[in-house]
Amino acid sequence: MDFRTGEVDAAAMTFGLSLDAAALGHFFKVEPPIAARLASAISGTATTIILTSNTLTNTTIYLEREAIRLGGTATPSGGNYSYSCTRGVLGTQAQAHDSGVNDDTAVYSALPLSTLAGRIVEFFRVPTSGDYDDESARWMGRLRAVEWAADGERGGTVTLRVDSALQSLKGTKIYRNPWRGRVADVRQNQDTDHAFWVLVIEAQGTVEPASASNSTVLIDDYAAFRLESVALPTSPTEIGRAPIGLMEPLAGAVFPLDAPEIGAEIREIFTSDALAPSGVRLSNEAGILALQLLLTTENGGNHATYDLGHRQIAGSVPASLVDISAFLDWNERVKAFPFDAFHVGHDSADPLDLFDTLQRRILQPFAASLIQGANGKISVASLADAVPYGTANTLLQSALVRGVLPKVQTPLFDTVDRVAVLYNDRPVVGPDRITAVDVRKSQRAPFGEHDTLELDLRAVTTRPLAAEIAQRFVQRFHLPIPVLSLSAVRSAEDLWIGQAVAVTLEHVPNAGARGVTAGVFLVVGRQEDLTPEAHALALDLLFVGQAASTSYIAPSARVSAVSGSGPSYTLTVEANAYTDPDYGPLGLDAAGFTSGDVAQLCDEFGAVRDASVNIGTVSGSSIPITNCAVTPAVGDVLRVAAYTGAATAQKTTWAFIADASDTLGSDPAKEYTTA
């Protein structure tokens, strides 16, 4: 994985299975017979299904790509039979099914081979000392190929070749066959306040738009418009009329003075622009937008929140393959950069590669990447240079690293001295451009060597935000980042790509010396081999730590109630005056304090009332304090004591403000260096 260029390798897995003759039939027998047919259409959430047979009680059936578990009763219903059912079992996705003459209504009681390709394959680990209740999913992917080899003693050996969930994204297209039309005629009209054009629109083909009455359309070489309460035609013989002059062009485009040309192509596009109709508008938050493109399906039902149900932008990745919480956490970090100009289909009618769209247009500008994360799900990782609060993973030579000495390489030319950013994309007009240059590095580079990186930030509309992104890249990549490669034992198997870890190894060079202690590294490569002989794990780690110590913003809590009498009190504090309950390591303000801490009690304006109170055992939002010389009041603020009075654990965890002589008591202040 390369955060600089946005390149990421998506691996595959090979599983060798020894199966008896009966089990082999799951992969090689002929298509099973049809057990029944769907008699009535069902939605993606229906819990009752009507079939043409009454012999399928308490069985699992397969309808298209969905597995459905039927109940124990078949109730007659108009010549057919009604069953209660559980939808989307065996890791399949519940979806709507139609029952027309041209629809696939075949119901199977065994897995049909015609739907085997792309089935989800999960790899579980079950401890030898445990049972199936202790199993954990380690990896998942989608079946690509099956191979069989004869075995004289058993039915044979089957090899399953499985693409990772991430690999399955590559080649997936969105914006396939959007609604298209053309301008058949242009007429002038007016009302009491406006003069405007009325377009006579003719459909090209029979493709339906995403919405029956609200759409966003682009007229080639003209402008993009919102059509509200205007039904686009869906056949060449049908005519639609759209008074475009009453609608404001999208994405900041200037309204054209002349009418569009007769014969100009019109196509439906999708955008995050605030003026787009709400039913077809994409999110302007990067993480939510990524989830929409991944989880949207043609019929809806893949995810209650992020499946928009629009065929034209359907990535159709099963929700079970996506680490939704990871995308939501990442979204909290980047939503200060709104994507108000993300468009699909505005610059070409050609299909878009889903993987490339996610990676280049959404993630790379923030030094983030799609990854195959823990338990095999599609996730997102950012270039981080600090171990997350509350974790203390350390790679130790004696415990986790195998006998082979680690290797360190420094890619000298993988640096950046110039970053060009495209931003503020507007249909027809195109994007603006800004460039940031590291002048000193450019002057020091070999003659003729300039490392320019271009970022696609067209979805961001403001120049200051684009400039900030460009400066971040120049700052972070103006020097090469060393890569540590090592072989680890099985105990390190919970280290995943995108995870920051503290590394202590005696043979790793560090600033001209040998040995690194608690250096911050980021896992960017991971290869795991499981064979009957060994369990091997190879890791690649970036030496990202830019500070000798990692500190976090210290906690605070606002008093909402007081009980007890001096010098000991119990403070009830507000739950989330300083924390976000949905994001970050602290779900409550009080969670930042622990028994043995030393704190200051301040009034609501920050004036210190007592510089040193002792913290007892914290429970929920209740914080007991002792050695308090004043009577706490509602509205007071509890915060970490000054450095000289803080407990040792606090000194090594929290960031403190240096005094006038740039020291923390007798300890020199720690500089955060970037050079």
PDB file of C-alpha atoms in Angstrom, residues 152-372:
ATOM      1  CA  GLY A 152      -7.094 -42.470  -4.713  1.00  0.00           C
ATOM      2  CA  GLU A 153      -8.214 -42.757  -1.103  1.00  0.00           C
ATOM      3  CA  ARG A 154     -10.893 -40.033  -1.023  1.00  0.00           C
ATOM      4  CA  GLY A 155     -13.099 -38.251  -3.462  1.00  0.00           C
ATOM      5  CA  GLY A 156     -10.363 -35.830  -4.378  1.00  0.00           C
ATOM      6  CA  THR A 157      -8.746 -32.536  -3.422  1.00  0.00           C
ATOM      7  CA  VAL A 158     -10.487 -29.283  -4.253  1.00  0.00           C
ATOM      8  CA  THR A 159      -8.599 -26.020  -4.588  1.00  0.00           C
ATOM      9  CA  LEU A 160     -10.660 -22.850  -4.164  1.00  0.00           C
ATOM     10  CA  ARG A 161      -9.191 -19.687  -5.609  1.00  0.00           C
ATOM     11  CA  VAL A 162     -10.767 -16.772  -3.829  1.00  0.00           C
ATOM     12  CA  ASP A 163     -10.389 -13.082  -4.576  1.00  0.00           C
ATOM     13  CA  SER A 164     -10.194 -10.849  -1.534  1.00  0.00           C
ATOM     14  CA  ALA A 165     -13.149  -8.576  -0.919  1.00  0.00           C
ATOM     15  CA  LEU A 166     -10.924  -5.707  -2.041  1.00  0.00           C
ATOM     16  CA  GLN A 167      -9.825  -7.474  -5.216  1.00  0.00           C
ATOM     17  CA  SER A 168     -13.466  -8.009  -6.153  1.00  0.00           C
ATOM     18  CA  LEU A 169     -13.880  -4.234  -6.436  1.00  0.00           C
ATOM     19  CA  LYS A 170     -11.425  -4.040  -9.292  1.00  0.00           C
ATOM     20  CA  GLY A 171     -13.289  -4.181 -12.560  1.00  0.00           C
ATOM     21  CA  THR A 172     -16.612  -3.271 -10.962  1.00  0.00           C
ATOM     22  CA  LYS A 173     -18.229  -0.453 -12.920  1.00  0.00           C
ATOM     23  CA  ILE A 174     -20.695   2.207 -11.914  1.00  0.00           C
ATOM     24  CA  TYR A 175     -22.607   4.645 -14.126  1.00  0.00           C
ATOM     25  CA  ARG A 176     -23.475   1.851 -16.524  1.00  0.00           C
ATOM     26  CA  ASN A 177     -26.021   2.765 -19.180  1.00  0.00           C
ATOM     27  CA  PRO A 178     -27.459   5.986 -17.674  1.00  0.00           C
ATOM     28  CA  TRP A 179     -30.670   7.568 -18.945  1.00  0.00           C
ATOM     29  CA  ARG A 180     -30.004   9.529 -22.131  1.00  0.00           C
ATOM     30  CA  GLY A 181     -32.010  11.816 -24.333  1.00  0.00           C
ATOM     31  CA  ARG A 182     -31.616  14.675 -26.729  1.00  0.00           C
ATOM     32  CA  VAL A 183     -32.984  18.172 -27.232  1.00  0.00           C
ATOM     33  CA  ALA A 184     -35.725  17.724 -29.860  1.00  0.00           C
ATOM     34  CA  ASP A 185     -36.916  21.325 -29.816  1.00  0.00           C
ATOM     35  CA  VAL A 186     -36.469  24.584 -27.899  1.00  0.00           C
ATOM     36  CA  ARG A 187     -39.295  27.014 -27.283  1.00  0.00           C
ATOM     37  CA  GLN A 188     -39.552  30.326 -25.499  1.00  0.00           C
ATOM     38  CA  ASN A 189     -42.104  30.965 -22.795  1.00  0.00           C
ATOM     39  CA  GLN A 190     -42.669  33.423 -19.998  1.00  0.00           C
ATOM     40  CA  ASP A 191     -44.713  34.111 -16.896  1.00  0.00           C
ATOM     41  CA  THR A 192     -45.190  37.311 -14.910  1.00  0.00           C
ATOM     42  CA  ASP A 193     -41.619  37.221 -13.556  1.00  0.00           C
ATOM     43  CA  HIS A 194     -39.522  35.191 -15.958  1.00  0.00           C
ATOM     44  CA  ALA A 195     -38.768  34.514 -19.558  1.00  0.00           C
ATOM     45  CA  PHE A 196     -37.430  31.012 -20.006  1.00  0.00           C
ATOM     46  CA  TRP A 197     -36.670  28.198 -22.391  1.00  0.00           C
ATOM     47  CA  VAL A 198     -38.837  25.124 -22.575  1.00  0.00           C
ATOM     48  CA  LEU A 199     -36.994  22.063 -23.842  1.00  0.00           C
ATOM     49  CA  VAL A 200     -38.734  19.305 -25.720  1.00  0.00           C
ATOM     50  CA  ILE A 201     -36.805  16.197 -24.681  1.00  0.00           C
ATOM     51  CA  GLU A 202     -36.708  12.953 -26.609  1.00  0.00           C
ATOM     52  CA  ALA A 203     -35.471   9.744 -24.977  1.00  0.00           C
ATOM     53  CA  GLN A 204     -32.697   7.660 -26.515  1.00  0.00           C
ATOM     54  CA  GLY A 205     -33.520   4.058 -25.664  1.00  0.00           C
ATOM     55  CA  THR A 206     -35.800   2.723 -22.952  1.00  0.00           C
ATOM     56  CA  VAL A 207     -33.597   3.198 -19.869  1.00  0.00           C
ATOM     57  CA  GLU A 208     -35.450   4.652 -16.891  1.00  0.00           C
ATOM     58  CA  PRO A 209     -33.952   7.488 -14.832  1.00  0.00           C
ATOM     59  CA  ALA A 210     -33.140   7.058 -11.164  1.00  0.00           C
ATOM     60  CA  SER A 211     -36.231   8.994 -10.128  1.00  0.00           C
ATOM     61  CA  ALA A 212     -39.588   9.192 -11.831  1.00  0.00           C
ATOM     62  CA  SER A 213     -39.914  12.947 -11.359  1.00  0.00           C
ATOM     63  CA  ASN A 214     -36.722  14.464  -9.881  1.00  0.00           C
ATOM     64  CA  SER A 215     -33.418  14.256 -11.725  1.00  0.00           C
ATOM     65  CA  THR A 216     -30.125  15.971 -12.361  1.00  0.00           C
ATOM     66  CA  VAL A 217     -29.241  16.209 -16.029  1.00  0.00           C
ATOM     67  CA  LEU A 218     -26.323  17.483 -18.070  1.00  0.00           C
ATOM     68  CA  ILE A 219     -26.794  19.038 -21.478  1.00  0.00           C
ATOM     69  CA  ASP A 220     -23.559  18.526 -23.405  1.00  0.00           C
ATOM     70  CA  ASP A 221     -21.480  21.706 -23.769  1.00  0.00           C
ATOM     71  CA  TYR A 222     -24.205  23.689 -22.025  1.00  0.00           C
ATOM     72  CA  ALA A 223     -24.826  23.214 -18.288  1.00  0.00           C
ATOM     73  CA  ALA A 224     -26.166  20.880 -15.610  1.00  0.00           C
ATOM     74  CA  PHE A 225     -29.647  21.425 -14.216  1.00  0.00           C
ATOM     75  CA  ARG A 226     -31.971  20.156 -11.558  1.00  0.00           C
ATOM     76  CA  LEU A 227     -35.272  18.900 -12.931  1.00  0.00           C
ATOM     77  CA  GLU A 228     -37.852  18.833 -10.179  1.00  0.00           C
ATOM     78  CA  SER A 229     -41.364  17.514 -10.757  1.00  0.00           C
ATOM     79  CA  VAL A 230     -40.400  16.845 -14.383  1.00  0.00           C
ATOM     80  CA  ALA A 231     -40.781  13.279 -15.646  1.00  0.00           C
ATOM     81  CA  LEU A 232     -38.078  12.349 -18.140  1.00  0.00           C
ATOM     82  CA  PRO A 233     -39.333  10.315 -21.116  1.00  0.00           C
ATOM     83  CA  THR A 234     -38.431   6.611 -21.099  1.00  0.00           C
ATOM     84  CA  SER A 235     -39.043   5.611 -24.733  1.00  0.00           C
ATOM     85  CA  PRO A 236     -38.189   7.206 -28.085  1.00  0.00           C
ATOM     86  CA  THR A 237     -41.864   7.922 -28.755  1.00  0.00           C
ATOM     87  CA  GLU A 238     -42.370   9.731 -25.469  1.00  0.00           C
ATOM     88  CA  ILE A 239     -41.794  13.472 -25.138  1.00  0.00           C
ATOM     89  CA  GLY A 240     -40.852  15.378 -22.000  1.00  0.00           C
ATOM     90  CA  ARG A 241     -40.938  19.132 -21.443  1.00  0.00           C
ATOM     91  CA  ALA A 242     -38.548  20.866 -19.071  1.00  0.00           C
ATOM     92  CA  PRO A 243     -38.606  24.632 -18.330  1.00  0.00           C
ATOM     93  CA  ILE A 244     -34.878  24.834 -17.610  1.00  0.00           C
ATOM     94  CA  GLY A 245     -34.759  28.628 -17.377  1.00  0.00           C
ATOM     95  CA  LEU A 246     -36.575  28.508 -14.041  1.00  0.00           C
ATOM     96  CA  MET A 247     -33.913  26.327 -12.518  1.00  0.00           C
ATOM     97  CA  GLU A 248     -30.526  27.447 -11.230  1.00  0.00           C
ATOM     98  CA  PRO A 249     -27.582  25.651 -12.844  1.00  0.00           C
ATOM     99  CA  LEU A 250     -25.741  23.264 -10.547  1.00  0.00           C
ATOM    100  CA  ALA A 251     -22.201  23.459  -9.191  1.00  0.00           C
ATOM    101  CA  GLY A 252     -21.722  27.202  -9.577  1.00  0.00           C
ATOM    102  CA  ALA A 253     -21.927  27.208 -13.363  1.00  0.00           C
ATOM    103  CA  VAL A 254     -22.960  30.417 -15.098  1.00  0.00           C
ATOM    104  CA  PHE A 255     -26.371  30.291 -16.753  1.00  0.00           C
ATOM    105  CA  PRO A 256     -25.838  30.259 -20.538  1.00  0.00           C
ATOM    106  CA  LEU A 257     -27.297  33.189 -22.452  1.00  0.00           C
ATOM    107  CA  ASP A 258     -28.209  31.214 -25.535  1.00  0.00           C
ATOM    108  CA  ALA A 259     -30.561  28.275 -25.839  1.00  0.00           C
ATOM    109  CA  PRO A 260     -29.067  24.778 -26.102  1.00  0.00           C
ATOM    110  CA  GLU A 261     -28.698  23.437 -29.598  1.00  0.00           C
ATOM    111  CA  ILE A 262     -31.325  21.136 -31.037  1.00  0.00           C
ATOM    112  CA  GLY A 263     -29.878  17.627 -31.064  1.00  0.00           C
ATOM    113  CA  ALA A 264     -27.640  18.217 -28.014  1.00  0.00           C
ATOM    114  CA  GLU A 265     -27.287  15.086 -25.893  1.00  0.00           C
ATOM    115  CA  ILE A 266     -28.823  15.073 -22.430  1.00  0.00           C
ATOM    116  CA  ARG A 267     -27.871  12.480 -19.833  1.00  0.00           C
ATOM    117  CA  GLU A 268     -28.682  11.904 -16.216  1.00  0.00           C
ATOM    118  CA  ILE A 269     -25.814  12.582 -13.833  1.00  0.00           C
ATOM    119  CA  PHE A 270     -25.376  12.288 -10.078  1.00  0.00           C
ATOM    120  CA  THR A 271     -23.909  14.946  -7.836  1.00  0.00           C
ATOM    121  CA  SER A 272     -23.384  16.023  -4.239  1.00  0.00           C
ATOM    122  CA  ASP A 273     -24.309  19.605  -5.150  1.00  0.00           C
ATOM    123  CA  ALA A 274     -26.733  21.042  -2.599  1.00  0.00           C
ATOM    124  CA  LEU A 275     -29.188  22.030  -5.350  1.00  0.00           C
ATOM    125  CA  ALA A 276     -29.633  18.465  -6.614  1.00  0.00           C
ATOM    126  CA  PRO A 277     -32.990  16.864  -5.723  1.00  0.00           C
ATOM    127  CA  SER A 278     -32.734  15.134  -2.350  1.00  0.00           C
ATOM    128  CA  GLY A 279     -33.813  11.733  -3.652  1.00  0.00           C
ATOM    129  CA  VAL A 280     -30.883  11.488  -6.055  1.00  0.00           C
ATOM    130  CA  ARG A 281     -28.318  13.682  -4.280  1.00  0.00           C
ATOM    131  CA  LEU A 282     -25.053  12.098  -3.139  1.00  0.00           C
ATOM    132  CA  SER A 283     -23.590  12.855   0.284  1.00  0.00           C
ATOM    133  CA  ASN A 284     -21.055  15.667   0.570  1.00  0.00           C
ATOM    134  CA  GLU A 285     -19.198  13.824   3.363  1.00  0.00           C
ATOM    135  CA  ALA A 286     -16.346  11.742   1.966  1.00  0.00           C
ATOM    136  CA  GLY A 287     -16.817   8.666   4.156  1.00  0.00           C
ATOM    137  CA  ILE A 288     -20.589   8.547   3.675  1.00  0.00           C
ATOM    138  CA  LEU A 289     -20.135   9.053  -0.076  1.00  0.00           C
ATOM    139  CA  ALA A 290     -17.754   6.077  -0.217  1.00  0.00           C
ATOM    140  CA  LEU A 291     -20.305   3.905   1.577  1.00  0.00           C
ATOM    141  CA  GLN A 292     -23.047   4.998  -0.831  1.00  0.00           C
ATOM    142  CA  LEU A 293     -20.997   4.014  -3.871  1.00  0.00           C
ATOM    143  CA  LEU A 294     -20.022   0.684  -2.308  1.00  0.00           C
ATOM    144  CA  LEU A 295     -23.384  -0.401  -0.906  1.00  0.00           C
ATOM    145  CA  THR A 296     -25.959   0.964  -3.368  1.00  0.00           C
ATOM    146  CA  THR A 297     -27.758  -1.772  -5.310  1.00  0.00           C
ATOM    147  CA  GLU A 298     -30.278  -1.763  -8.144  1.00  0.00           C
ATOM    148  CA  ASN A 299     -33.224  -2.685  -5.936  1.00  0.00           C
ATOM    149  CA  GLY A 300     -32.152  -1.292  -2.553  1.00  0.00           C
ATOM    150  CA  GLY A 301     -32.128  -3.307   0.662  1.00  0.00           C
ATOM    151  CA  ASN A 302     -28.368  -3.906   0.945  1.00  0.00           C
ATOM    152  CA  HIS A 303     -28.153  -1.363   3.766  1.00  0.00           C
ATOM    153  CA  ALA A 304     -30.943   0.657   5.334  1.00  0.00           C
ATOM    154  CA  THR A 305     -28.972   3.918   5.337  1.00  0.00           C
ATOM    155  CA  TYR A 306     -26.396   3.853   2.547  1.00  0.00           C
ATOM    156  CA  ASP A 307     -28.100   1.880  -0.242  1.00  0.00           C
ATOM    157  CA  LEU A 308     -29.683   4.572  -2.429  1.00  0.00           C
ATOM    158  CA  GLY A 309     -31.355   2.018  -4.699  1.00  0.00           C
ATOM    159  CA  HIS A 310     -30.155   3.623  -7.963  1.00  0.00           C
ATOM    160  CA  ARG A 311     -28.933   1.219 -10.623  1.00  0.00           C
ATOM    161  CA  GLN A 312     -26.670   3.786 -12.261  1.00  0.00           C
ATOM    162  CA  ILE A 313     -24.361   4.151  -9.240  1.00  0.00           C
ATOM    163  CA  ALA A 314     -24.717   0.636  -7.827  1.00  0.00           C
ATOM    164  CA  GLY A 315     -21.406  -0.769  -6.612  1.00  0.00           C
ATOM    165  CA  SER A 316     -23.493  -3.664  -5.201  1.00  0.00           C
ATOM    166  CA  VAL A 317     -20.895  -4.791  -2.672  1.00  0.00           C
ATOM    167  CA  PRO A 318     -22.612  -6.944  -0.005  1.00  0.00           C
ATOM    168  CA  ALA A 319     -22.801  -5.070   3.278  1.00  0.00           C
ATOM    169  CA  SER A 320     -21.255  -8.082   5.026  1.00  0.00           C
ATOM    170  CA  LEU A 321     -18.004  -7.427   3.109  1.00  0.00           C
ATOM    171  CA  VAL A 322     -17.649  -3.792   4.221  1.00  0.00           C
ATOM    172  CA  ASP A 323     -16.360  -2.519   7.576  1.00  0.00           C
ATOM    173  CA  ILE A 324     -18.946   0.237   7.824  1.00  0.00           C
ATOM    174  CA  SER A 325     -17.780   1.493  11.232  1.00  0.00           C
ATOM    175  CA  ALA A 326     -14.245   2.058   9.883  1.00  0.00           C
ATOM    176  CA  PHE A 327     -15.573   4.295   7.099  1.00  0.00           C
ATOM    177  CA  LEU A 328     -17.720   6.215   9.589  1.00  0.00           C
ATOM    178  CA  ASP A 329     -14.738   6.751  11.916  1.00  0.00           C
ATOM    179  CA  TRP A 330     -12.632   7.981   8.995  1.00  0.00           C
ATOM    180  CA  ASN A 331     -15.472  10.262   7.911  1.00  0.00           C
ATOM    181  CA  GLU A 332     -15.334  12.017  11.278  1.00  0.00           C
ATOM    182  CA  ARG A 333     -11.694  12.890  10.600  1.00  0.00           C
ATOM    183  CA  VAL A 334     -12.233  14.422   7.154  1.00  0.00           C
ATOM    184  CA  LYS A 335     -15.753  15.839   7.095  1.00  0.00           C
ATOM    185  CA  ALA A 336     -14.343  19.335   7.676  1.00  0.00           C
ATOM    186  CA  PHE A 337     -13.517  19.112   3.944  1.00  0.00           C
ATOM    187  CA  PRO A 338     -17.010  19.006   2.376  1.00  0.00           C
ATOM    188  CA  PHE A 339     -17.358  17.328  -1.021  1.00  0.00           C
ATOM    189  CA  ASP A 340     -19.817  19.829  -2.490  1.00  0.00           C
ATOM    190  CA  ALA A 341     -18.798  19.199  -6.119  1.00  0.00           C
ATOM    191  CA  PHE A 342     -18.569  15.421  -6.468  1.00  0.00           C
ATOM    192  CA  HIS A 343     -20.144  14.473  -9.795  1.00  0.00           C
ATOM    193  CA  VAL A 344     -20.672  11.153 -11.554  1.00  0.00           C
ATOM    194  CA  GLY A 345     -21.116  11.265 -15.317  1.00  0.00           C
ATOM    195  CA  HIS A 346     -20.496  14.981 -15.781  1.00  0.00           C
ATOM    196  CA  ASP A 347     -17.384  14.684 -17.945  1.00  0.00           C
ATOM    197  CA  SER A 348     -18.129  11.459 -19.832  1.00  0.00           C
ATOM    198  CA  ALA A 349     -20.951   9.039 -20.472  1.00  0.00           C
ATOM    199  CA  ASP A 350     -18.543   6.110 -20.108  1.00  0.00           C
ATOM    200  CA  PRO A 351     -18.796   3.749 -17.115  1.00  0.00           C
ATOM    201  CA  LEU A 352     -16.527   4.526 -14.156  1.00  0.00           C
ATOM    202  CA  ASP A 353     -14.271   2.055 -12.366  1.00  0.00           C
ATOM    203  CA  LEU A 354     -15.544   1.823  -8.786  1.00  0.00           C
ATOM    204  CA  PHE A 355     -12.147   1.041  -7.256  1.00  0.00           C
ATOM    205  CA  ASP A 356     -10.420   3.907  -9.034  1.00  0.00           C
ATOM    206  CA  THR A 357     -13.228   6.346  -8.201  1.00  0.00           C
ATOM    207  CA  LEU A 358     -13.050   5.520  -4.509  1.00  0.00           C
ATOM    208  CA  GLN A 359      -9.264   5.471  -4.345  1.00  0.00           C
ATOM    209  CA  ARG A 360      -8.337   8.486  -6.497  1.00  0.00           C
ATOM    210  CA  ARG A 361     -11.252  10.864  -6.029  1.00  0.00           C
ATOM    211  CA  ILE A 362     -12.210  10.246  -2.401  1.00  0.00           C
ATOM    212  CA  LEU A 363      -9.405   8.631  -0.385  1.00  0.00           C
ATOM    213  CA  GLN A 364      -5.983   9.515  -1.838  1.00  0.00           C
ATOM    214  CA  PRO A 365      -6.272  13.307  -1.304  1.00  0.00           C
ATOM    215  CA  PHE A 366      -6.455  12.597   2.434  1.00  0.00           C
ATOM    216  CA  ALA A 367      -3.520  10.128   2.368  1.00  0.00           C
ATOM    217  CA  ALA A 368      -5.988   7.298   2.908  1.00  0.00           C
ATOM    218  CA  SER A 369      -6.504   4.015   1.095  1.00  0.00           C
ATOM    219  CA  LEU A 370      -8.888   1.124   0.697  1.00  0.00           C
ATOM    220  CA  ILE A 371      -7.543  -1.943   2.480  1.00  0.00           C
ATOM    221  CA  GLN A 372      -8.455  -5.514   3.310  1.00  0.00           C
TER     222      GLN A 372
END
